[in-house]
XYZ file of C-alpha atoms in Angstrom:
691
model
C 73.419 102.304 186.351
C 70.875 104.777 186.711
C 73.618 107.417 185.997
C 74.544 106.004 182.782
C 72.087 108.113 180.591
C 73.389 111.074 182.232
C 76.934 110.104 181.699
C 76.285 109.374 177.987
C 74.862 112.784 177.592
C 77.611 114.688 179.220
C 80.075 112.780 176.752
C 77.825 113.601 173.926
C 78.006 117.204 174.824
C 81.593 117.266 174.972
C 82.133 115.997 171.407
C 82.561 118.426 168.430
C 80.003 116.387 166.410
C 76.331 117.055 166.380
C 74.178 114.222 167.813
C 70.375 113.809 167.725
C 68.226 110.809 168.769
C 64.878 110.545 167.058
C 62.069 108.099 167.640
C 60.752 105.610 165.081
C 58.742 108.568 163.307
C 61.916 110.525 163.011
C 61.042 113.082 165.627
C 63.994 114.243 167.753
C 63.935 113.301 171.152
C 67.421 114.598 172.291
C 70.310 116.480 170.743
C 73.620 117.885 172.096
C 75.007 121.304 172.087
C 77.177 120.825 169.101
C 74.274 120.082 166.900
C 72.878 123.664 167.610
C 76.202 125.238 166.666
C 76.601 123.191 163.447
C 72.964 123.421 162.227
C 72.425 126.921 163.527
C 69.047 125.676 165.113
C 68.125 126.661 168.742
C 68.739 123.669 170.816
C 65.537 124.312 172.923
C 63.519 124.129 169.736
C 65.052 120.930 168.538
C 63.236 118.273 170.529
C 60.032 117.445 168.979
C 61.243 118.518 165.362
C 61.277 116.118 162.330
C 64.599 115.095 161.869
C 64.201 115.725 158.289
C 62.988 119.281 158.972
C 66.131 119.993 160.958
C 68.378 118.655 158.138
C 66.500 120.858 155.665
C 66.648 123.900 157.880
C 70.507 123.659 157.841
C 70.910 124.168 154.006
C 70.934 122.715 150.721
C 71.119 118.784 150.797
C 72.702 116.168 148.587
C 72.040 112.666 148.876
C 69.103 110.352 149.898
C 65.935 111.638 151.652
C 66.152 111.800 155.310
C 62.391 111.143 155.609
C 62.589 108.202 153.231
C 65.343 106.704 155.224
C 63.375 106.982 158.487
C 60.352 105.511 156.590
C 62.280 102.564 155.225
C 64.350 102.219 158.384
C 67.474 102.130 156.625
C 70.950 104.034 157.059
C 71.631 107.065 154.980
C 74.287 109.863 154.616
C 73.106 113.246 153.715
C 75.426 116.150 152.704
C 74.444 119.583 153.606
C 75.807 122.841 152.347
C 75.034 125.672 154.911
C 75.793 128.856 153.719
C 76.874 131.502 156.267
C 77.417 135.126 156.226
C 80.164 136.513 153.905
C 80.083 133.742 151.336
C 81.164 131.356 154.135
C 79.968 127.748 153.240
C 80.009 125.019 155.804
C 79.648 121.508 154.706
C 78.158 118.947 157.087
C 77.762 115.319 156.649
C 74.673 113.780 158.640
C 74.961 109.920 159.130
C 71.496 108.473 159.955
C 71.802 105.134 161.607
C 68.701 102.877 162.969
C 69.225 101.828 166.502
C 67.712 98.264 166.899
C 65.972 97.091 170.036
C 65.425 93.658 171.724
C 62.922 92.818 168.907
C 65.444 93.622 166.304
C 63.145 96.446 165.099
C 64.564 99.963 165.072
C 63.515 101.596 168.306
C 65.498 105.007 167.719
C 67.481 106.810 165.166
C 70.891 108.106 165.801
C 71.823 111.153 163.570
C 75.479 112.453 163.814
C 76.482 115.680 162.123
C 80.003 116.308 161.509
C 81.624 119.186 159.586
C 83.418 117.914 156.399
C 84.233 121.438 154.922
C 87.868 120.322 154.500
C 87.267 117.126 152.949
C 84.756 118.459 150.731
C 87.034 121.137 149.500
C 89.824 118.626 149.036
C 87.434 116.415 147.099
C 86.250 119.429 145.009
C 89.844 120.410 144.187
C 90.685 116.481 143.291
C 87.620 116.532 141.073
C 88.534 119.865 139.336
C 92.142 118.593 138.768
C 90.886 115.419 137.317
C 88.587 117.229 135.127
C 91.388 119.516 134.068
C 93.720 116.702 133.362
C 91.150 114.775 131.513
C 90.381 117.625 129.322
C 94.083 118.058 128.835
C 94.507 114.359 127.812
C 91.339 114.380 125.774
C 92.458 117.613 123.913
C 96.001 116.732 123.799
C 98.181 117.232 120.645
C 99.810 114.001 121.406
C 98.383 110.621 121.980
C 97.863 109.159 125.356
C 97.493 105.545 126.457
C 96.999 103.227 129.196
C 98.185 99.491 128.268
C 97.130 96.707 130.397
C 97.400 93.291 129.178
C 97.387 92.965 125.476
C 95.266 96.015 124.843
C 95.189 99.668 125.344
C 92.511 100.200 127.948
C 92.440 103.821 127.159
C 93.348 105.803 124.278
C 92.505 109.406 123.919
C 91.022 111.021 120.745
C 94.317 112.122 119.278
C 95.817 108.425 119.489
C 92.557 106.950 117.942
C 92.872 109.386 114.861
C 96.427 108.730 114.735
C 95.858 105.038 114.432
C 92.402 104.930 112.765
C 90.803 102.637 115.358
C 87.906 103.518 117.672
C 88.748 103.471 121.497
C 86.512 100.308 121.780
C 88.637 98.583 118.864
C 91.856 99.323 120.750
C 90.609 98.153 124.236
C 88.842 94.711 122.845
C 89.867 93.871 119.473
C 93.329 95.115 118.482
C 96.492 94.131 120.605
C 99.186 96.347 121.241
C 101.463 93.893 119.167
C 99.264 94.280 116.099
C 99.916 98.076 116.103
C 103.549 97.877 115.094
C 105.263 96.379 112.074
C 106.085 92.739 112.452
C 109.830 93.185 112.407
C 109.813 95.564 115.427
C 107.618 93.322 117.714
C 110.476 91.710 119.264
C 111.647 95.245 120.226
C 108.182 96.030 121.428
C 107.928 92.991 123.661
C 111.500 93.737 124.995
C 110.649 97.347 125.940
C 107.233 96.437 127.537
C 109.190 93.952 129.766
C 111.771 96.543 130.808
C 109.107 99.187 131.596
C 106.905 96.672 133.639
C 110.008 95.587 135.513
C 110.308 99.065 136.556
C 113.259 100.254 134.452
C 113.025 103.850 133.885
C 112.434 105.106 130.304
C 115.575 107.187 129.523
C 114.584 107.984 126.158
C 111.697 107.383 123.771
C 111.569 104.582 121.286
C 110.669 104.745 117.501
C 108.277 102.261 116.088
C 106.614 101.947 112.601
C 102.926 101.662 113.247
C 100.517 100.089 111.047
C 97.278 101.989 110.789
C 93.687 100.574 110.301
C 93.897 101.496 106.609
C 97.223 99.682 106.400
C 99.421 102.489 106.034
C 102.576 103.062 107.906
C 103.354 105.927 110.180
C 106.240 106.601 112.273
C 105.567 107.043 116.040
C 107.627 107.995 118.918
C 106.738 106.428 122.336
C 107.518 107.420 125.796
C 105.954 104.956 128.452
C 106.478 104.127 132.336
C 105.013 101.712 134.457
C 102.016 102.587 136.941
C 98.866 101.061 138.394
C 95.526 101.327 137.031
C 92.519 100.257 139.007
C 94.769 98.497 141.152
C 96.617 96.329 138.463
C 100.016 96.878 136.755
C 99.930 98.939 133.597
C 101.872 101.164 131.216
C 101.081 104.928 130.851
C 102.420 106.618 127.840
C 102.459 109.216 125.055
C 102.703 108.679 121.477
C 103.815 111.366 118.905
C 103.381 110.974 115.141
C 106.742 111.872 113.855
C 106.487 110.853 110.303
C 107.049 114.186 108.775
C 109.741 115.004 111.225
C 111.661 111.779 110.354
C 111.080 112.443 106.601
C 112.538 115.945 106.946
C 115.454 114.488 109.023
C 115.957 111.863 106.112
C 116.009 114.731 103.586
C 118.360 116.818 105.684
C 120.698 113.787 106.066
C 120.463 113.079 102.372
C 121.324 116.527 101.542
C 124.194 116.567 104.045
C 125.615 113.107 103.157
C 124.505 112.287 99.734
C 124.868 113.946 96.378
C 121.791 115.399 95.151
C 122.328 114.697 91.548
C 123.572 111.054 91.400
C 122.194 109.951 94.833
C 125.924 108.754 95.750
C 127.409 109.431 98.978
C 129.449 112.421 99.043
C 132.809 113.190 100.594
C 131.445 113.407 104.159
C 129.499 110.195 104.101
C 132.512 108.567 102.307
C 134.825 109.491 104.958
C 132.453 107.802 107.455
C 131.622 104.730 105.688
C 135.374 104.205 104.478
C 136.297 104.605 107.912
C 134.270 101.929 109.060
C 135.608 99.545 106.463
C 139.071 100.490 107.302
C 138.763 99.715 110.903
C 136.958 96.245 109.935
C 139.987 95.681 107.512
C 142.561 96.439 110.386
C 140.724 94.230 112.983
C 140.220 91.169 110.608
C 143.739 91.504 108.858
C 142.202 92.060 105.476
C 142.876 94.509 102.658
C 141.231 97.538 101.200
C 141.740 99.938 98.348
C 140.769 103.523 97.475
C 140.175 104.451 94.177
C 139.739 108.147 92.839
C 138.549 108.598 89.343
C 138.135 111.530 86.879
C 136.116 111.729 83.741
C 137.839 112.662 80.607
C 135.884 115.031 77.933
C 133.191 115.854 80.639
C 133.616 119.426 80.318
C 133.466 119.316 76.536
C 130.299 117.372 76.674
C 128.772 119.525 79.213
C 129.674 122.641 77.121
C 128.565 121.432 73.763
C 125.634 119.459 74.703
C 124.355 121.287 77.600
C 124.190 121.115 81.350
C 121.173 118.798 81.245
C 122.969 116.144 79.174
C 126.044 116.718 81.479
C 123.975 116.064 84.502
C 122.348 112.853 82.879
C 125.881 111.698 82.080
C 127.046 112.093 85.691
C 123.949 110.055 86.742
C 124.565 107.290 84.312
C 128.313 107.196 85.428
C 127.239 106.809 89.017
C 124.849 103.992 88.143
C 127.736 102.156 86.151
C 129.817 102.745 89.257
C 127.278 101.117 91.580
C 126.941 98.011 89.067
C 130.577 97.578 88.211
C 132.148 97.995 91.660
C 132.224 95.088 94.028
C 129.015 94.543 96.029
C 130.597 95.482 99.357
C 132.220 98.669 97.988
C 131.312 102.259 98.737
C 131.068 104.562 95.823
C 130.917 108.298 96.081
C 130.913 111.567 94.141
C 133.537 113.914 95.280
C 132.541 116.816 93.245
C 131.992 117.811 89.560
C 133.321 114.839 87.484
C 135.370 113.212 90.223
C 134.373 110.028 92.006
C 135.742 107.587 94.507
C 135.303 103.740 95.161
C 136.391 102.138 98.447
C 136.796 98.531 97.857
C 137.352 96.063 100.950
C 138.731 92.559 100.070
C 141.594 90.249 101.192
C 145.114 91.134 101.441
C 146.008 89.454 97.954
C 142.726 90.821 96.163
C 143.542 92.086 92.803
C 142.119 95.511 93.252
C 143.834 96.841 89.980
C 141.711 94.327 87.941
C 138.488 95.530 89.834
C 139.559 99.142 88.972
C 140.107 98.417 85.253
C 136.573 96.775 85.157
C 134.857 99.848 86.681
C 136.797 102.013 84.235
C 135.802 99.857 81.296
C 132.063 99.941 82.280
C 132.207 103.722 82.573
C 133.627 104.093 79.117
C 131.067 102.166 77.314
C 128.578 104.425 75.226
C 126.211 106.265 77.555
C 122.591 106.604 75.973
C 121.303 110.047 77.076
C 118.110 110.737 75.358
C 118.813 111.335 71.605
C 122.579 111.330 72.212
C 124.910 108.698 72.622
C 128.104 109.760 74.437
C 131.369 108.335 75.093
C 133.452 109.404 78.118
C 136.893 108.359 79.316
C 138.322 108.010 82.818
C 141.579 108.110 84.458
C 142.160 106.694 88.095
C 144.473 106.506 90.803
C 144.479 103.603 93.286
C 145.991 103.295 96.849
C 145.976 100.065 98.897
C 145.759 99.453 102.599
C 147.935 98.638 104.293
C 150.779 98.919 101.573
C 150.258 102.393 100.708
C 148.982 103.700 104.080
C 147.094 102.738 107.399
C 144.964 105.912 107.809
C 142.208 106.934 105.593
C 143.169 110.607 104.807
C 146.534 109.195 103.860
C 145.128 106.651 101.434
C 142.662 109.139 99.986
C 145.700 111.550 99.233
C 147.916 108.814 97.831
C 145.106 107.708 95.362
C 144.595 111.307 94.366
C 148.631 111.385 93.750
C 148.143 108.304 91.690
C 145.230 109.845 89.770
C 147.409 113.033 89.072
C 150.230 110.765 87.789
C 147.670 109.057 85.458
C 146.709 112.471 84.180
C 150.443 113.460 83.588
C 151.180 110.147 81.848
C 147.923 110.176 80.064
C 147.286 106.734 81.116
C 143.990 105.038 82.145
C 145.067 104.039 85.773
C 148.147 104.273 87.994
C 148.763 102.790 91.426
C 150.442 104.644 93.965
C 154.190 104.091 94.579
C 157.049 105.694 96.167
C 158.171 107.059 92.780
C 154.738 108.771 92.356
C 155.344 110.394 95.564
C 158.784 111.560 94.669
C 157.442 112.766 91.482
C 154.719 114.916 93.085
C 157.350 116.173 95.745
C 159.394 117.350 92.656
C 156.210 118.933 91.324
C 155.626 120.784 94.561
C 159.231 122.035 94.534
C 159.085 122.960 90.719
C 155.824 124.917 91.669
C 157.574 126.633 94.304
C 160.415 127.620 91.986
C 157.862 128.856 89.331
C 156.135 131.259 91.667
C 159.595 132.567 92.630
C 160.450 132.798 88.822
C 157.149 134.831 88.137
C 157.705 137.042 91.090
C 161.412 137.745 90.369
C 160.702 137.836 86.449
C 163.389 135.055 85.864
C 161.342 133.770 82.821
C 162.233 134.738 79.339
C 160.248 134.960 76.051
C 161.969 133.622 72.823
C 160.596 134.181 69.555
C 160.516 131.626 66.646
C 159.758 133.344 62.960
C 156.959 132.304 60.715
C 158.271 132.680 57.200
C 156.333 133.849 54.181
C 157.017 130.932 51.557
C 156.420 133.261 48.579
C 158.634 136.133 49.623
C 160.875 134.790 52.086
C 160.115 137.427 54.409
C 159.488 137.229 58.098
C 155.523 137.156 58.482
C 155.738 137.078 62.188
C 156.823 135.554 65.254
C 155.399 133.123 67.721
C 156.327 134.059 71.632
C 157.527 131.117 73.429
C 158.073 131.293 77.062
C 161.349 129.768 78.395
C 162.637 129.345 81.896
C 166.447 129.584 82.455
C 166.632 128.642 86.043
C 169.631 130.165 87.883
C 170.475 126.705 89.629
C 168.559 124.057 87.645
C 169.386 125.349 84.159
C 166.864 125.475 81.159
C 163.645 123.926 82.290
C 161.805 122.608 79.256
C 158.291 124.109 78.638
C 156.690 120.598 78.690
C 157.532 120.406 82.431
C 156.493 123.617 83.690
C 153.412 124.671 81.465
C 151.369 121.530 82.380
C 152.260 122.262 85.995
C 151.114 125.865 85.555
C 147.973 124.705 84.057
C 147.327 122.220 86.900
C 147.953 124.694 89.657
C 146.293 127.791 88.137
C 149.504 129.643 87.628
C 148.920 129.719 83.907
C 146.858 132.723 84.385
C 149.800 134.814 85.577
C 152.102 132.889 83.152
C 149.778 133.777 80.133
C 149.256 137.450 81.301
C 153.119 137.848 81.715
C 153.895 136.449 78.160
C 151.131 138.584 76.538
C 152.458 141.842 78.229
C 156.074 140.959 77.150
C 154.932 140.113 73.601
C 153.100 143.272 73.149
C 155.928 145.336 74.542
C 158.515 143.708 72.215
C 156.102 144.270 69.076
C 156.023 147.820 70.180
C 159.765 147.991 70.068
C 160.134 146.200 66.709
C 157.623 148.782 65.442
C 159.449 151.662 66.707
C 162.670 150.302 64.705
C 160.596 150.161 61.539
C 159.481 146.500 61.572
C 155.879 145.987 61.186
C 155.609 142.264 62.209
C 152.854 140.449 64.045
C 153.464 138.511 67.250
C 151.648 135.273 68.135
C 150.803 134.455 71.698
C 149.603 130.953 72.700
C 146.474 130.516 74.913
C 145.593 127.966 77.480
C 141.799 126.689 77.844
C 141.879 128.208 81.367
C 142.696 131.664 80.178
C 139.769 131.644 77.885
C 137.475 130.753 80.815
C 138.351 134.059 82.423
C 135.592 136.563 82.456
C 138.123 139.414 82.195
C 140.043 137.824 79.391
C 138.858 140.067 76.631
C 139.463 143.025 78.669
C 142.861 141.965 79.478
C 143.928 141.757 75.783
C 142.347 145.058 75.054
C 144.368 146.739 78.024
C 147.625 145.223 76.809
C 147.178 146.351 73.254
C 146.222 149.917 74.399
C 148.998 150.089 76.936
C 151.627 149.544 74.200
C 149.827 151.454 71.425
C 149.350 148.257 69.172
C 146.580 147.983 66.535
C 144.713 144.891 67.230
C 146.026 143.321 63.834
C 149.629 143.110 65.261
C 148.405 140.432 67.774
C 147.660 136.794 66.766
C 146.328 134.538 69.399
C 147.192 130.777 68.950
C 144.721 128.024 70.358
C 144.419 124.523 69.767
C 141.402 123.000 68.344
C 140.290 121.502 71.578
C 140.670 124.821 73.355
C 139.019 127.021 70.750
C 135.957 124.904 70.892
C 136.081 124.049 74.653
C 133.039 126.096 75.785
C 130.611 128.666 74.702
C 132.061 131.317 76.828
C 135.529 130.844 75.165
C 133.950 130.828 71.781
C 132.231 134.147 72.346
C 135.373 135.611 73.696
C 137.407 134.872 70.521
C 134.526 136.062 68.315
C 134.646 139.494 70.199
C 138.429 139.495 69.720
C 138.145 138.752 66.128
C 135.560 141.475 65.704
C 138.352 143.865 67.167
C 140.632 142.855 64.586
C 142.914 140.480 66.647
C 144.262 137.499 64.512
C 143.275 134.116 65.466
C 145.218 130.853 64.447
C 143.904 127.258 65.112
C 147.225 125.549 66.414
C 147.916 121.800 65.895
C 145.127 121.484 63.248
C 144.167 118.137 62.209
C 144.582 116.584 65.746
C 141.210 117.739 66.988
C 137.500 117.432 65.916
C 136.538 120.847 64.581
C 133.637 120.786 62.041
C 133.386 123.119 58.854
C 130.685 125.027 60.715
C 132.792 125.552 63.934
C 135.580 127.063 61.726
C 133.261 129.442 60.115
C 131.841 130.289 63.638
C 135.326 131.239 64.660
C 136.533 132.794 61.585
C 140.363 132.267 62.079
C 143.018 133.858 60.221
C 145.251 130.950 60.003
C 145.440 127.053 60.270
C 148.678 125.768 61.549
C 149.251 122.385 60.487
C 150.490 120.096 63.139
C 154.104 119.316 63.345
C 153.370 115.595 63.747
C 152.233 115.406 60.100
C 154.754 117.645 58.649
C 157.767 115.601 60.360
C 156.311 112.348 58.990
C 157.307 113.789 55.546
C 160.897 112.523 55.433
C 161.279 111.468 51.792
C 159.633 111.340 48.394
C 157.828 108.082 49.355
C 156.206 109.563 52.408
C 154.548 112.143 50.325
C 151.812 109.507 49.752
C 151.159 108.694 53.241
C 148.034 109.557 55.319
C 149.914 112.299 56.874
C 150.546 114.001 53.713
C 147.032 113.539 52.594
C 145.930 115.252 55.936
C 148.269 118.133 55.137
C 147.052 118.408 51.630
C 143.331 118.214 52.793
C 143.985 121.135 55.503
C 145.617 123.349 52.989
C 142.836 122.826 50.334
C 140.124 123.345 53.156
C 141.745 126.523 54.408
C 142.026 127.893 50.840
C 138.344 127.154 50.089
C 137.525 129.257 53.176
C 139.814 132.046 52.756
C 142.058 131.122 55.586
C 145.803 131.234 55.715
C 147.950 128.110 56.561
C 151.133 127.447 58.479
C 153.167 124.474 58.436
C 154.736 123.846 61.941
C 157.858 121.837 62.617
C 159.595 122.198 59.180
C 163.079 120.986 59.525
C 164.142 119.512 56.063
C 164.151 120.730 52.731
C 162.060 117.904 51.496
C 159.438 118.877 54.052
C 159.822 122.606 52.869
C 159.269 121.554 49.211
C 156.207 119.469 49.954
C 154.259 122.125 51.853
C 155.363 124.764 49.542
C 154.040 122.976 46.437
C 150.877 122.256 48.101
C 150.304 125.964 48.283
C 151.067 126.545 52.070
C 151.707 130.211 52.614
C 153.787 130.229 55.624
C 156.170 127.855 57.618
C 158.161 127.678 60.756
C 160.642 125.281 62.200
C 164.139 124.624 62.989
C 164.922 124.642 59.295
C 164.607 128.368 59.652
C 165.314 129.226 63.142
C 165.125 127.740 66.675
C 163.022 130.146 69.099
C 165.673 132.917 69.826
C 165.878 135.772 72.308
C 164.629 139.260 71.100
C 168.243 140.557 70.741
C 168.893 137.961 68.154
C 165.708 138.610 66.323
C 166.627 142.231 65.428
C 169.619 140.801 63.586
C 167.405 138.555 61.788
C 165.105 141.162 60.674
C 167.826 143.444 59.375
C 168.980 140.553 57.051
C 165.563 140.813 55.342
C 164.575 137.981 53.105
C 165.118 134.666 55.036
C 167.084 131.875 53.557
C 166.558 128.227 55.017
C 169.627 127.373 57.033
C 171.292 130.786 57.302
C 173.752 131.405 59.976
C 171.209 133.840 61.865
C 168.986 130.998 62.272
C 171.126 129.418 65.280
C 169.605 127.887 68.245
């Protein structure tokens, strides 16, 4: 047993930790070799030294005072930073532990010195990282939180500013539930339960948060489960996406809704109507697609201005929304074209619903100081009778709409006959293109007779189509088709060229007769129209007075650009005749603006004069008023559609200057016209007037 102290000393010298034993005053009684190596203090000088002095000699100390620990007879741990050569730092932990004797009083002090450089560097790195991450969180551009129980136990400054609450209010007074809109709280509870159960957050969640000031913001939240201070918690990030969502909503509005009326556009209609169609198919219900065009919109837009036109479209959209069934989808397809998709049962009266919508649109619209009436035409296609796919139904509704326009009816439902009619029109369009390409069309000329001298005053050029297989195709079949398809530009240009060329030939033969060419509304819209007329006159060496352009009242006043074009041509010397006068709505001021050379009394009025009694009819009064108006303005008059001697006598007695009609001649080819010119003065019913 006497060898035990020596054995313990040998063991102590073998350990890598420094060991010192001090008396109750803190003076070192014994130390091992490792202490000398760690402390850099000679071992032979250590015994008798104060433990506190030895520790102080090692380096800078952190922690409790060694001397005070000895004085108070209590344990302590001192951290020593020992700097060595080359900026090498050694960290040593000194644990001072009282050793009690038999009287339970400290008899000695055991001081254990151990190197903790690696642990200290690891702790420092941990502290640095914690400080770095705390700085990142505190300065983060997104809100960061820790939720535990009903509150946010931590909220970074960004989140407190975002919500308007202080960190204390969020951790003590305001529950997480109170931070979101009431209708979204069930979703919040579900997501919290999922995250706390360990379900990974595959995507963020959008909530409407309620700020302290009561305003709502839109936030995007991404959270995951973790532990905080040993207890389950949620860690998460919050981003204020209010502006982003508003921008996204604006982008969606622009992409899927019409900016003027607020109605869905074609893209949105296809999506919404597709859903209705799938529901109808799944539930064995019906559905109808209605396409609708406004009548007179262009006229209103041009005469009253685009601002009024825009107001009208907005008013029509509002009427559509209120008149259509509550579950219908309304859309603006473009310009003045709208669509309504109406779900219903298989036996729903969609046609009646469509007529109610049209009636609502046709009621007067109060637009500022203007009260405007606008008409509408519609086409209807029903599911499943007229198709089972949305593109098919839209196409067939469009076919029915075109049929309504052709028939000038308010509304038409799709039918196989409509489809056949459209197929025929498509075929006819193809034939018309071929006729234009191959110059298979012809121009016939109908004379206008001077009622005073009996001479030919001029000729109206009228296009004819002698088809090699189908025979003579009436103008009322192919001219509306040309206008509808845009071929009217080629057709009008071709007729203008043929008429000017023929006029040149007549002049070369010594006949100075004017030629009249009919113009469509679409031709007047062309920017190059005036230049086209000038070019034709120059090409054939004709003075402008040899050409007369015939336009209907509605065409002449259809738009400002057309009016300006006609005024430019009049200034050049080209003559202008207002065709079908009395059927439109031109005013005295508008007639003065255009300065026409002739008014042509519409044949419907002239043909109503069939006996002496009819000379007292309303039609007769219109003829008389027209001739008197023209005379007062210094404008010539032409009576159209004169077929009987009674009609001729009537218009001549009223002072009408010229007339044309079957009484004198049907439209004839140019070769027959030369014979007519050679005869000189024209006699009604002469043999050369054949047709």
